[in-house]
Short mmCIF file of C-alpha atoms and ligand atoms in Angstrom, two decimals:
data_model
loop_
_atom_site.label_atom_id
_atom_site.label_comp_id
_atom_site.label_asym_id
_atom_site.label_seq_id
_atom_site.Cartn_x
_atom_site.Cartn_y
_atom_site.Cartn_z
CA MET A 1 -10.98 -50.49 -19.60
CA ILE A 2 -10.69 -46.70 -19.69
CA SER A 3 -10.39 -44.95 -23.01
CA PHE A 4 -9.70 -41.39 -24.04
CA THR A 5 -10.78 -40.35 -27.52
CA GLY A 6 -9.68 -36.94 -28.82
CA VAL A 7 -9.68 -35.47 -25.32
CA THR A 8 -8.63 -31.85 -24.86
CA LYS A 9 -8.66 -29.80 -21.67
CA ARG A 10 -8.45 -26.04 -21.96
CA TYR A 11 -8.62 -24.22 -18.60
CA PRO A 12 -10.61 -20.97 -18.38
CA ASP A 13 -7.36 -18.95 -18.48
CA GLY A 14 -6.58 -20.45 -21.89
CA THR A 15 -3.96 -23.02 -20.77
CA VAL A 16 -4.20 -26.15 -22.86
CA ALA A 17 -3.28 -28.83 -20.33
CA VAL A 18 -4.18 -31.85 -22.46
CA ASP A 19 -4.22 -31.73 -26.24
CA HIS A 20 -6.20 -34.23 -28.37
CA LEU A 21 -5.33 -37.24 -26.24
CA ASP A 22 -6.11 -40.76 -27.44
CA LEU A 23 -5.29 -43.41 -24.84
CA GLU A 24 -6.51 -46.90 -24.01
CA ILE A 25 -5.94 -48.03 -20.43
CA ALA A 26 -6.08 -51.79 -19.95
CA ALA A 27 -8.24 -53.33 -17.24
CA GLY A 28 -6.50 -55.07 -14.35
CA ARG A 29 -3.09 -53.54 -15.07
CA ILE A 30 -0.95 -50.65 -13.90
CA THR A 31 -0.72 -47.86 -16.47
CA VAL A 32 1.73 -45.12 -15.56
CA LEU A 33 1.44 -41.54 -16.81
CA VAL A 34 4.89 -40.02 -16.61
CA GLY A 35 6.39 -36.72 -17.71
CA PRO A 36 7.85 -33.46 -16.46
CA SER A 37 5.89 -31.13 -14.19
CA GLY A 38 3.04 -29.29 -15.91
CA CYS A 39 2.63 -31.73 -18.82
CA GLY A 40 -1.01 -32.52 -17.94
CA LYS A 41 -0.76 -35.78 -15.97
CA THR A 42 -2.94 -34.66 -13.06
CA THR A 43 -5.44 -33.09 -15.45
CA THR A 44 -5.66 -36.35 -17.43
CA LEU A 45 -6.18 -38.36 -14.23
CA ARG A 46 -8.85 -36.01 -12.90
CA MET A 47 -10.84 -36.08 -16.09
CA ILE A 48 -11.48 -39.79 -15.45
CA ASN A 49 -13.43 -39.11 -12.24
CA ARG A 50 -14.68 -35.73 -13.50
CA MET A 51 -12.87 -33.61 -10.94
CA VAL A 52 -11.86 -31.84 -14.13
CA GLU A 53 -14.32 -31.73 -17.03
CA ALA A 54 -12.92 -32.40 -20.51
CA THR A 55 -13.37 -29.50 -22.94
CA GLU A 56 -13.50 -31.78 -25.97
CA GLY A 57 -13.53 -35.50 -26.62
CA THR A 58 -14.90 -38.53 -24.83
CA ILE A 59 -13.75 -40.59 -21.87
CA THR A 60 -15.35 -43.95 -21.28
CA VAL A 61 -15.05 -46.42 -18.43
CA ASP A 62 -16.06 -49.94 -19.47
CA GLY A 63 -17.86 -48.45 -22.43
CA ARG A 64 -19.86 -45.88 -20.44
CA ASN A 65 -19.27 -42.22 -21.12
CA VAL A 66 -18.24 -40.65 -17.79
CA ALA A 67 -20.09 -37.46 -18.76
CA ASP A 68 -23.33 -39.43 -18.38
CA ILE A 69 -22.63 -40.52 -14.81
CA ASP A 70 -23.45 -38.33 -11.79
CA PRO A 71 -20.01 -37.23 -10.44
CA PRO A 72 -20.40 -38.36 -6.77
CA THR A 73 -21.69 -41.75 -7.94
CA LEU A 74 -18.85 -42.08 -10.46
CA ARG A 75 -16.26 -41.14 -7.81
CA ARG A 76 -17.49 -43.61 -5.19
CA GLY A 77 -16.66 -46.36 -7.67
CA ILE A 78 -13.12 -45.11 -8.31
CA GLY A 79 -10.43 -45.07 -5.60
CA TYR A 80 -8.23 -41.99 -5.49
CA VAL A 81 -4.88 -41.56 -3.76
CA ILE A 82 -2.89 -38.32 -3.71
CA GLN A 83 0.56 -37.22 -2.65
CA GLN A 84 -0.32 -35.70 0.75
CA ALA A 85 -2.73 -38.62 1.40
CA GLY A 86 -5.56 -36.11 1.97
CA LEU A 87 -6.71 -37.90 5.11
CA PHE A 88 -9.46 -36.32 7.19
CA PRO A 89 -7.66 -34.95 10.28
CA HIS A 90 -10.78 -35.13 12.45
CA ARG A 91 -11.51 -38.79 11.87
CA THR A 92 -9.68 -41.81 13.24
CA ILE A 93 -7.74 -44.10 10.95
CA VAL A 94 -10.50 -46.76 10.74
CA ASP A 95 -13.12 -44.07 10.13
CA ASN A 96 -10.96 -42.57 7.40
CA ILE A 97 -10.61 -45.94 5.73
CA ALA A 98 -14.35 -46.63 5.98
CA THR A 99 -15.32 -43.28 4.42
CA VAL A 100 -16.61 -44.61 1.11
CA PRO A 101 -18.50 -47.59 2.61
CA ASP A 102 -20.13 -45.04 4.96
CA LEU A 103 -21.08 -42.83 2.01
CA LEU A 104 -22.56 -45.88 0.29
CA GLY A 105 -24.65 -46.54 3.40
CA GLN A 106 -23.03 -49.89 4.20
CA ASP A 107 -23.27 -51.50 7.63
CA LYS A 108 -20.90 -49.71 10.04
CA LYS A 109 -19.75 -52.77 11.95
CA ARG A 110 -18.91 -54.62 8.80
CA SER A 111 -17.11 -51.66 7.21
CA ARG A 112 -15.02 -51.16 10.38
CA ARG A 113 -14.05 -54.83 10.34
CA THR A 114 -13.10 -54.58 6.65
CA ALA A 115 -11.13 -51.42 7.44
CA ARG A 116 -9.07 -53.25 10.07
CA GLU A 117 -8.41 -56.11 7.64
CA LEU A 118 -7.28 -53.59 5.04
CA MET A 119 -4.90 -52.02 7.55
CA ALA A 120 -3.11 -55.32 7.93
CA ARG A 121 -3.11 -55.77 4.17
CA VAL A 122 -1.36 -52.47 3.48
CA GLY A 123 1.18 -53.11 6.24
CA LEU A 124 -0.29 -51.02 9.05
CA ASP A 125 -0.34 -52.14 12.68
CA PRO A 126 -4.07 -52.51 13.56
CA ALA A 127 -3.22 -50.86 16.91
CA LEU A 128 -3.17 -47.59 14.97
CA ALA A 129 -6.88 -47.95 14.14
CA THR A 130 -8.12 -45.47 16.72
CA ARG A 131 -5.35 -42.90 16.21
CA TYR A 132 -5.77 -39.69 14.24
CA PRO A 133 -3.81 -38.96 11.02
CA ALA A 134 -1.60 -36.34 12.72
CA GLN A 135 -0.29 -39.12 14.95
CA LEU A 136 1.08 -41.12 12.00
CA SER A 137 4.26 -40.74 9.95
CA GLY A 138 4.11 -39.71 6.30
CA GLY A 139 4.62 -43.28 5.10
CA GLN A 140 1.91 -44.61 7.40
CA GLN A 141 -0.51 -41.90 6.25
CA GLN A 142 0.15 -42.90 2.66
CA ARG A 143 -0.73 -46.51 3.50
CA VAL A 144 -3.97 -45.30 5.07
CA GLY A 145 -4.65 -43.36 1.87
CA VAL A 146 -4.27 -46.55 -0.16
CA ALA A 147 -6.46 -48.53 2.27
CA ARG A 148 -9.15 -45.83 2.10
CA ALA A 149 -9.12 -45.94 -1.70
CA LEU A 150 -9.56 -49.72 -1.60
CA ALA A 151 -12.23 -49.86 1.11
CA ALA A 152 -15.26 -50.13 -1.13
CA ASP A 153 -13.40 -52.49 -3.47
CA PRO A 154 -13.58 -50.23 -6.54
CA PRO A 155 -12.40 -51.78 -9.82
CA ILE A 156 -10.38 -48.64 -10.65
CA LEU A 157 -7.69 -46.83 -8.69
CA LEU A 158 -6.33 -43.40 -9.62
CA MET A 159 -3.04 -42.53 -7.94
CA ASP A 160 -1.43 -39.09 -8.25
CA GLU A 161 2.22 -39.18 -7.17
CA PRO A 162 1.20 -41.17 -4.10
CA PHE A 163 4.74 -42.01 -3.00
CA SER A 164 6.53 -38.77 -3.90
CA ALA A 165 6.39 -37.09 -0.50
CA VAL A 166 8.13 -39.84 1.50
CA ASP A 167 11.85 -40.52 1.80
CA PRO A 168 13.48 -42.96 -0.67
CA ILE A 169 13.66 -45.95 1.69
CA VAL A 170 9.99 -45.73 2.63
CA ARG A 171 9.11 -45.08 -1.01
CA ALA A 172 10.85 -48.27 -2.14
CA SER A 173 9.00 -50.35 0.43
CA LEU A 174 5.66 -48.72 -0.42
CA GLN A 175 6.28 -49.50 -4.10
CA ASP A 176 7.15 -53.13 -3.36
CA GLU A 177 4.06 -53.64 -1.22
CA PHE A 178 1.94 -51.87 -3.79
CA LEU A 179 3.09 -54.33 -6.47
CA ARG A 180 2.47 -57.28 -4.17
CA LEU A 181 -1.03 -55.96 -3.37
CA GLN A 182 -1.80 -55.42 -7.05
CA ASP A 183 -0.80 -59.05 -7.77
CA GLU A 184 -3.65 -60.09 -5.49
CA LEU A 185 -6.19 -57.43 -6.39
CA GLU A 186 -5.71 -56.90 -10.14
CA LYS A 187 -7.28 -53.45 -10.15
CA THR A 188 -7.26 -51.14 -13.12
CA ILE A 189 -4.69 -48.61 -11.93
CA VAL A 190 -3.74 -45.27 -13.43
CA PHE A 191 -0.60 -44.10 -11.68
CA VAL A 192 0.89 -40.63 -12.15
CA THR A 193 4.55 -39.91 -11.43
CA HIS A 194 7.28 -37.55 -12.64
CA ASP A 195 9.89 -40.18 -11.76
CA ILE A 196 10.84 -42.40 -14.72
CA ASP A 197 12.42 -44.98 -12.40
CA GLU A 198 9.16 -45.35 -10.55
CA ALA A 199 7.32 -45.58 -13.87
CA VAL A 200 9.57 -48.37 -15.08
CA LYS A 201 9.37 -50.23 -11.78
CA LEU A 202 5.57 -50.13 -11.51
CA GLY A 203 4.08 -49.85 -14.96
CA HIS A 204 2.83 -52.58 -17.25
CA ARG A 205 2.46 -49.78 -19.76
CA ILE A 206 3.91 -46.31 -19.64
CA ALA A 207 2.47 -43.19 -21.24
CA VAL A 208 5.15 -40.50 -21.57
CA PHE A 209 3.63 -37.01 -21.69
CA GLN A 210 5.38 -33.91 -22.91
CA VAL A 211 4.66 -30.30 -22.02
CA GLY A 212 1.62 -29.08 -23.91
CA GLY A 213 -0.33 -32.18 -22.93
CA THR A 214 0.52 -34.48 -25.80
CA LEU A 215 1.50 -38.12 -25.69
CA ALA A 216 5.14 -38.66 -26.70
CA GLN A 217 5.15 -42.45 -26.42
CA TYR A 218 2.89 -45.19 -25.12
CA SER A 219 4.48 -48.58 -24.72
CA THR A 220 5.69 -51.27 -22.33
CA PRO A 221 8.70 -50.37 -20.15
CA ASP A 222 11.19 -52.42 -22.14
CA GLU A 223 9.97 -51.07 -25.49
CA LEU A 224 10.28 -47.58 -24.05
CA LEU A 225 13.83 -48.17 -22.87
CA ALA A 226 14.87 -50.05 -26.02
CA ALA A 227 13.33 -47.65 -28.53
CA PRO A 228 12.56 -44.14 -27.32
CA ALA A 229 10.16 -42.60 -29.85
CA ASN A 230 11.91 -39.24 -30.09
CA ASP A 231 14.55 -36.94 -28.59
CA PHE A 232 12.21 -35.72 -25.90
CA VAL A 233 11.68 -39.26 -24.62
CA ARG A 234 15.39 -40.03 -24.92
CA ASP A 235 16.24 -36.93 -22.85
CA PHE A 236 13.55 -37.71 -20.34
CA LEU A 237 14.90 -41.24 -19.88
CA GLY A 238 18.25 -39.65 -19.13
CA GLY A 239 21.78 -40.83 -19.56
CA ASP A 240 21.67 -43.86 -17.25
CA LYS A 241 19.35 -45.76 -19.55
CA GLY A 242 21.63 -48.78 -19.76
CA ILE A 243 21.80 -49.19 -16.01
CA ARG A 244 18.06 -48.76 -15.63
CA ARG A 245 17.44 -51.33 -18.32
CA LEU A 246 19.69 -53.82 -16.59
CA ARG A 247 17.96 -53.32 -13.27
CA PHE A 248 14.57 -53.62 -14.87
CA THR A 249 15.54 -56.92 -16.51
CA GLN A 250 16.74 -58.26 -13.17
CA GLU A 251 13.44 -57.33 -11.59
CA LEU A 252 11.61 -59.14 -14.36
CA ASP A 253 13.71 -62.21 -13.70
CA ALA A 254 12.98 -61.99 -10.00
CA GLU A 255 9.25 -61.54 -10.52
CA PRO A 256 8.04 -65.15 -10.97
CA GLY A 257 9.34 -66.05 -7.50
CA ALA A 258 7.65 -63.05 -5.90
CA GLY A 259 4.43 -63.88 -7.77
CA THR A 260 4.36 -67.46 -6.48
CA GLU A 261 4.97 -66.23 -2.97
CA ALA A 262 2.02 -63.85 -3.23
CA ALA A 263 -0.20 -66.60 -4.66
CA ASP A 264 0.69 -68.96 -1.81
CA ARG A 265 -0.63 -66.57 0.77
CA MET B 1 -15.93 12.13 43.96
CA ILE B 2 -17.90 10.58 46.82
CA PRO B 3 -15.82 8.11 48.79
CA LEU B 4 -17.35 4.68 48.41
CA VAL B 5 -15.63 3.19 51.41
CA THR B 6 -16.20 5.25 54.54
CA GLU B 7 -14.21 4.97 57.74
CA GLY B 8 -15.26 2.04 59.90
CA GLU B 9 -17.51 0.54 57.20
CA PRO B 10 -16.34 -2.94 55.96
CA LEU B 11 -15.87 -3.46 52.18
CA VAL B 12 -18.19 -6.45 52.19
CA ARG B 13 -21.19 -6.76 54.50
CA TRP B 14 -21.82 -10.49 54.59
CA ASP B 15 -25.18 -10.03 56.30
CA TRP B 16 -26.42 -7.97 53.33
CA ILE B 17 -25.40 -10.77 50.97
CA GLY B 18 -27.18 -13.30 53.16
CA ARG B 19 -30.40 -11.26 53.18
CA ASN B 20 -30.35 -10.66 49.41
CA LEU B 21 -29.34 -14.09 48.10
CA GLY B 22 -32.64 -14.55 46.28
CA GLU B 23 -32.40 -11.20 44.51
CA ILE B 24 -28.72 -11.76 43.61
CA GLY B 25 -29.62 -15.19 42.20
CA SER B 26 -32.32 -13.78 39.96
CA LEU B 27 -30.02 -11.00 38.70
CA LEU B 28 -27.43 -13.67 37.91
CA ALA B 29 -30.03 -15.71 36.03
CA ASP B 30 -31.05 -12.61 34.02
CA HIS B 31 -27.41 -11.97 33.27
CA VAL B 32 -26.86 -15.50 31.99
CA LEU B 33 -29.98 -15.29 29.83
CA MET B 34 -29.02 -11.94 28.33
CA SER B 35 -25.50 -13.20 27.52
CA VAL B 36 -26.41 -16.62 26.15
CA VAL B 37 -29.35 -15.77 23.89
CA PRO B 38 -27.31 -13.27 21.80
CA ILE B 39 -24.51 -15.85 21.51
CA LEU B 40 -26.92 -18.40 20.05
CA VAL B 41 -28.59 -15.87 17.75
CA GLY B 42 -25.22 -14.44 16.67
CA LEU B 43 -23.84 -17.91 15.96
CA ALA B 44 -26.94 -18.91 14.00
CA ALA B 45 -26.55 -15.81 11.83
CA ALA B 46 -22.75 -15.96 11.52
CA LEU B 47 -22.73 -19.51 10.14
CA PRO B 48 -24.63 -18.83 6.89
CA ILE B 49 -22.95 -15.44 6.45
CA GLY B 50 -19.50 -16.94 7.04
CA LEU B 51 -20.26 -19.83 4.67
CA ALA B 52 -21.39 -17.39 1.99
CA CYS B 53 -18.22 -15.30 2.46
CA ALA B 54 -16.04 -18.41 2.23
CA ARG B 55 -17.87 -19.54 -0.89
CA TRP B 56 -17.91 -16.15 -2.65
CA ARG B 57 -14.69 -14.51 -1.45
CA ARG B 58 -15.57 -11.26 -3.21
CA ILE B 59 -18.37 -10.43 -0.76
CA TYR B 60 -16.10 -10.98 2.25
CA PRO B 61 -14.31 -7.57 2.31
CA PRO B 62 -17.56 -5.53 2.29
CA VAL B 63 -19.16 -7.86 4.85
CA LEU B 64 -16.07 -7.56 7.03
CA GLY B 65 -16.31 -3.76 6.72
CA VAL B 66 -19.87 -3.81 7.99
CA THR B 67 -19.22 -6.22 10.88
CA ASN B 68 -16.13 -4.25 11.96
CA ALA B 69 -18.16 -1.03 11.93
CA LEU B 70 -20.86 -2.73 14.04
CA TYR B 71 -18.24 -3.89 16.48
CA ALA B 72 -16.86 -0.36 16.81
CA LEU B 73 -20.23 1.09 17.92
CA PRO B 74 -20.26 1.84 21.67
CA ALA B 75 -22.77 -0.40 23.42
CA ILE B 76 -24.45 2.37 25.35
CA ALA B 77 -25.04 4.40 22.15
CA VAL B 78 -26.74 1.40 20.52
CA PHE B 79 -28.90 0.82 23.60
CA ILE B 80 -30.10 4.42 23.52
CA MET B 81 -30.73 4.29 19.77
CA LEU B 82 -32.83 1.16 20.20
CA ILE B 83 -34.92 2.41 23.13
CA PRO B 84 -37.52 4.15 20.92
CA PHE B 85 -38.10 0.83 19.13
CA THR B 86 -37.75 -1.78 21.84
CA GLY B 87 -38.49 0.25 24.99
CA ILE B 88 -36.45 1.17 28.03
CA GLY B 89 -35.88 -1.67 30.45
CA SER B 90 -36.52 -4.27 27.76
CA ARG B 91 -34.07 -7.14 27.54
CA THR B 92 -34.32 -7.07 23.76
CA THR B 93 -32.68 -3.64 23.81
CA VAL B 94 -29.58 -5.21 25.34
CA MET B 95 -29.64 -8.45 23.42
CA ILE B 96 -29.81 -6.99 19.90
CA PRO B 97 -26.44 -5.20 20.03
CA LEU B 98 -24.86 -8.16 21.80
CA ALA B 99 -26.08 -10.48 19.04
CA LEU B 100 -24.52 -8.08 16.53
CA TYR B 101 -21.20 -8.07 18.41
CA THR B 102 -21.23 -11.86 18.50
CA LEU B 103 -21.92 -11.88 14.78
CA SER B 104 -19.00 -9.50 14.13
CA VAL B 105 -16.63 -11.76 16.04
CA LEU B 106 -17.90 -15.02 14.58
CA VAL B 107 -18.17 -14.24 10.85
CA PRO B 108 -14.36 -13.95 10.50
CA SER B 109 -13.98 -17.05 12.71
CA VAL B 110 -16.18 -19.10 10.39
CA VAL B 111 -14.37 -17.80 7.30
CA ASP B 112 -10.92 -18.41 8.83
CA GLY B 113 -11.98 -21.81 10.12
CA LEU B 114 -13.07 -22.92 6.67
CA ALA B 115 -9.91 -21.45 5.13
CA ALA B 116 -7.92 -23.64 7.54
CA VAL B 117 -9.19 -26.79 5.79
CA PRO B 118 -6.15 -27.99 3.81
CA ASP B 119 -6.71 -27.98 0.07
CA HIS B 120 -5.64 -31.62 -0.31
CA VAL B 121 -8.25 -32.63 2.28
CA ARG B 122 -10.97 -30.76 0.41
CA GLN B 123 -9.80 -32.26 -2.90
CA SER B 124 -9.77 -35.77 -1.54
CA ALA B 125 -13.29 -35.28 -0.14
CA VAL B 126 -14.42 -34.35 -3.64
CA ALA B 127 -12.54 -37.29 -5.17
CA ILE B 128 -14.06 -39.73 -2.70
CA GLY B 129 -17.56 -38.74 -3.76
CA PHE B 130 -18.83 -36.29 -1.14
CA GLY B 131 -21.49 -34.00 -2.58
CA PRO B 132 -21.17 -30.28 -1.69
CA VAL B 133 -23.51 -30.38 1.34
CA ARG B 134 -22.11 -33.55 2.88
CA ARG B 135 -18.59 -32.28 2.31
CA LEU B 136 -19.44 -29.12 4.21
CA VAL B 137 -21.20 -30.83 7.09
CA ARG B 138 -18.95 -33.87 7.50
CA VAL B 139 -15.55 -32.53 6.52
CA GLU B 140 -15.19 -28.76 6.33
CA LEU B 141 -17.24 -27.59 9.32
CA PRO B 142 -15.81 -30.16 11.75
CA ILE B 143 -12.29 -29.10 10.76
CA ALA B 144 -13.30 -25.44 11.28
CA VAL B 145 -14.56 -26.10 14.83
CA PRO B 146 -11.38 -25.12 16.77
CA VAL B 147 -11.18 -21.71 15.07
CA VAL B 148 -14.92 -21.06 15.48
CA MET B 149 -14.76 -22.12 19.13
CA ALA B 150 -11.93 -19.65 19.75
CA GLY B 151 -14.17 -16.87 18.41
CA LEU B 152 -17.10 -18.14 20.45
CA ARG B 153 -15.06 -17.95 23.65
CA VAL B 154 -14.05 -14.34 22.95
CA ALA B 155 -17.66 -13.36 22.14
CA THR B 156 -19.02 -15.07 25.25
CA VAL B 157 -16.65 -13.41 27.69
CA SER B 158 -17.17 -10.05 26.03
CA ASN B 159 -20.97 -10.45 26.15
CA ILE B 160 -20.93 -11.34 29.82
CA SER B 161 -19.03 -8.16 30.57
CA LEU B 162 -21.16 -5.98 28.25
CA VAL B 163 -24.50 -7.12 29.72
CA SER B 164 -23.56 -5.13 32.83
CA VAL B 165 -23.76 -1.92 30.81
CA GLY B 166 -27.45 -2.70 30.31
CA ALA B 167 -28.07 -1.80 33.96
CA LEU B 168 -27.72 1.84 32.92
CA ILE B 169 -31.01 1.48 31.04
CA GLY B 170 -32.50 -0.64 33.82
CA VAL B 171 -32.71 -4.12 32.31
CA GLY B 172 -31.43 -6.05 35.32
CA GLY B 173 -28.53 -8.45 35.35
CA LEU B 174 -25.50 -8.18 37.58
CA GLY B 175 -25.01 -4.57 36.42
CA ASP B 176 -27.94 -3.65 38.70
CA LEU B 177 -25.69 -4.40 41.64
CA PHE B 178 -23.24 -1.73 40.41
CA THR B 179 -25.88 0.97 39.97
CA ASP B 180 -27.45 0.04 43.28
CA GLY B 181 -24.11 0.25 45.12
CA PHE B 182 -23.18 3.55 43.51
CA ASN B 183 -26.59 5.10 44.16
CA ARG B 184 -26.52 4.19 47.85
CA ASP B 185 -22.79 4.72 48.33
CA PHE B 186 -22.64 1.11 49.54
CA PRO B 187 -19.74 -1.04 48.27
CA THR B 188 -21.00 -4.56 49.04
CA PRO B 189 -23.27 -4.98 45.95
CA ILE B 190 -20.49 -3.60 43.73
CA VAL B 191 -18.00 -6.16 45.01
CA VAL B 192 -20.58 -8.95 44.66
CA GLY B 193 -21.34 -7.78 41.10
CA ILE B 194 -17.68 -7.73 40.08
CA VAL B 195 -16.90 -11.11 41.63
CA LEU B 196 -19.95 -12.77 40.09
CA THR B 197 -19.31 -11.28 36.64
CA ILE B 198 -15.73 -12.55 36.64
CA ALA B 199 -16.79 -15.94 38.01
CA LEU B 200 -19.51 -16.22 35.36
CA ALA B 201 -17.04 -15.37 32.59
CA LEU B 202 -14.55 -17.94 33.87
CA VAL B 203 -17.17 -20.66 34.20
CA ALA B 204 -18.59 -19.98 30.74
CA ASP B 205 -15.11 -20.01 29.21
CA GLY B 206 -14.29 -23.25 31.04
CA LEU B 207 -17.47 -24.88 29.78
CA LEU B 208 -16.73 -23.83 26.20
CA LEU B 209 -13.19 -25.15 26.51
CA ALA B 210 -14.54 -28.46 27.80
CA LEU B 211 -17.03 -28.56 24.91
CA GLN B 212 -14.25 -27.85 22.44
CA ARG B 213 -12.12 -30.70 23.79
CA LEU B 214 -15.11 -32.99 23.58
CA LEU B 215 -15.85 -31.98 19.98
CA THR B 216 -12.25 -32.01 18.71
CA PRO B 217 -10.26 -34.80 20.35
CA TRP B 218 -8.24 -34.94 17.12
CA ALA B 219 -6.90 -31.39 17.48
CA ARG B 220 -5.15 -32.24 20.73
CA ALA B 221 -4.02 -35.62 19.47
CA GLY B 222 -2.19 -33.79 16.68
CA ALA B 223 -0.55 -31.28 19.00
CA ARG B 224 0.51 -33.97 21.46
CA ASP B 225 2.22 -35.94 18.72
CA ALA B 226 3.80 -33.05 16.87
CA ARG B 227 7.02 -33.48 18.80
CA ALA B 228 7.02 -37.24 18.28
CA SER B 229 6.54 -36.90 14.50
CA ARG B 230 9.32 -34.33 14.28
CA ALA B 231 11.55 -36.88 15.93
CA ARG B 232 10.37 -39.49 13.41
CA LEU B 233 11.18 -37.14 10.53
CA ALA B 234 14.70 -36.75 11.89
CA SER B 235 15.26 -40.50 11.73
CA PRO B 236 13.65 -41.93 8.58
CA GLU B 237 11.04 -44.56 9.16
CA ARG B 238 11.78 -48.11 8.10
CA THR B 239 9.32 -50.61 6.72
CA ALA B 240 6.47 -51.16 9.14
CA PRO B 241 6.52 -54.62 10.76
N1 LIG C 301 -7.12 -25.08 -12.46
C1 LIG C 301 -6.23 -24.70 -13.40
N2 LIG C 301 -6.37 -23.52 -14.04
C2 LIG C 301 -5.50 -23.15 -15.00
N3 LIG C 301 -4.43 -23.86 -15.36
C3 LIG C 301 -4.23 -25.04 -14.75
C4 LIG C 301 -5.11 -25.53 -13.74
N4 LIG C 301 -4.66 -26.72 -13.30
C5 LIG C 301 -3.55 -26.98 -14.01
N5 LIG C 301 -3.29 -25.98 -14.89
C6 LIG C 301 -2.19 -25.92 -15.87
O1 LIG C 301 -2.32 -27.00 -16.74
C7 LIG C 301 -1.05 -27.57 -17.05
C8 LIG C 301 -1.03 -29.03 -16.66
O2 LIG C 301 -1.16 -29.15 -15.25
P1 LIG C 301 -1.21 -30.54 -14.50
O3 LIG C 301 -2.22 -31.40 -15.14
O4 LIG C 301 -1.35 -30.27 -13.05
O5 LIG C 301 0.25 -31.10 -14.82
P2 LIG C 301 1.12 -32.22 -14.08
O6 LIG C 301 0.24 -32.98 -13.14
O7 LIG C 301 1.68 -33.04 -15.18
O8 LIG C 301 2.21 -31.49 -13.35
C9 LIG C 301 -0.03 -26.73 -16.31
O9 LIG C 301 0.46 -25.75 -17.20
C10 LIG C 301 -0.83 -26.09 -15.21
O10 LIG C 301 -0.28 -24.86 -14.85
MG1 LIG C 302 0.43 -33.21 -11.00
#
């Protein structure tokens, strides 16, 4: 579990990106941080692995204050996926995926074998293993990014708009495979998006942020859609709430079947 | 102006070349030494300076001012200024300014090379848990290699040509063939000197290019596939099989 207690981030130029945030993120589930651009989602995410240091307040991971953990050590135990994938252009796909195991000093042969298994798991043709990132499409690079984040089997995954830069068809398939993968892995995932549809599709719980870095609502998707906490949330959900709700319910209905299928494998 | 080529005298006397092969070989060896040592020294100095400039951007403009000024100094003037300290006919006299020229070319190459590392790549290296030193050595410097190599090729070719000027202060190298030919009004050594200097520059450049390809297979892989990925962008990818 990850918890934020009274966390504020004020950047050196005076911008308050996150303002007195209290948030409990459940283990083994997908928690989505959603909100318009500039509302502090990325800042919140990056305070978990200390890429951004909180100005005030405490963040704990499984009861340990992150401020007490050496940043590189902390980060090697937390997978991180970003929008442009951030792959290393000079390393092959398998080497990219095996980055964290390499940093941890694990056996190279074993980590390369694991990397190839992960490729299959995230839907990548293992024939791509010896290619370089520039030789892959955007969607494929994103899959590599996910595989790299999973390579050392970290319990936590931070994902910052990982599917935003690909076209809608690829995005939908990445989302579906991501959900299927999460059914098997049960990681603690913090997922940032500005897209409410994506939030509703992926999140077990959704934290809606508003500009100024405050939490407008924190609830399950159907609570959010049924009872928006205020006008800001209502506006953010938009006018097609009814349609979205219907689609979400259908997905819920469809889920048991998909779950069984995943479990059979 | 004294005519270099007199009536009835051939431009190249092959018998002279045959008789002086040993001497020509040792001048060539001197030339290589005097070009390569400054490259290595210049590179060794440019790396930390370039890293410092990339890290603290504020010191870069003044450093660039100094290196540009160094580069603008005429070689022969620097040689003459150094003679009282290093002695006439000393190789050091030639190699010091060449090391400075190399430095002037390579500092901006190192800074530009590091600036070419995409921000999302740097960020993801941090997020993955690279400490500052490992990030530099394993991620940032390797990505900077193509830009640094381009600077290295320029510096190498320019050094090979500038070493010849050193003959004017009697340090040897292929430039000796020019002074010898001019002094004796005999064109053969001049032609040999020119041909060997050009050949040396071409060979050195070819070797550096080969080294670059060896070090950065990924850079060419990207270029080769740029067209293919543009085509992919035009027709959206479907779910991978
Ligand atoms: N390094 C920084 N320095 C100053 N202000 C920043 C910095 N990073 C982000 N901000 C500001 O903090 C606010 C929140 O940014 P961010 O967390 O990136 O929002 P989001 O990810 O929701 O778009 C914005 O106003 C942004 O301009
Ligand atoms: Mg953001």
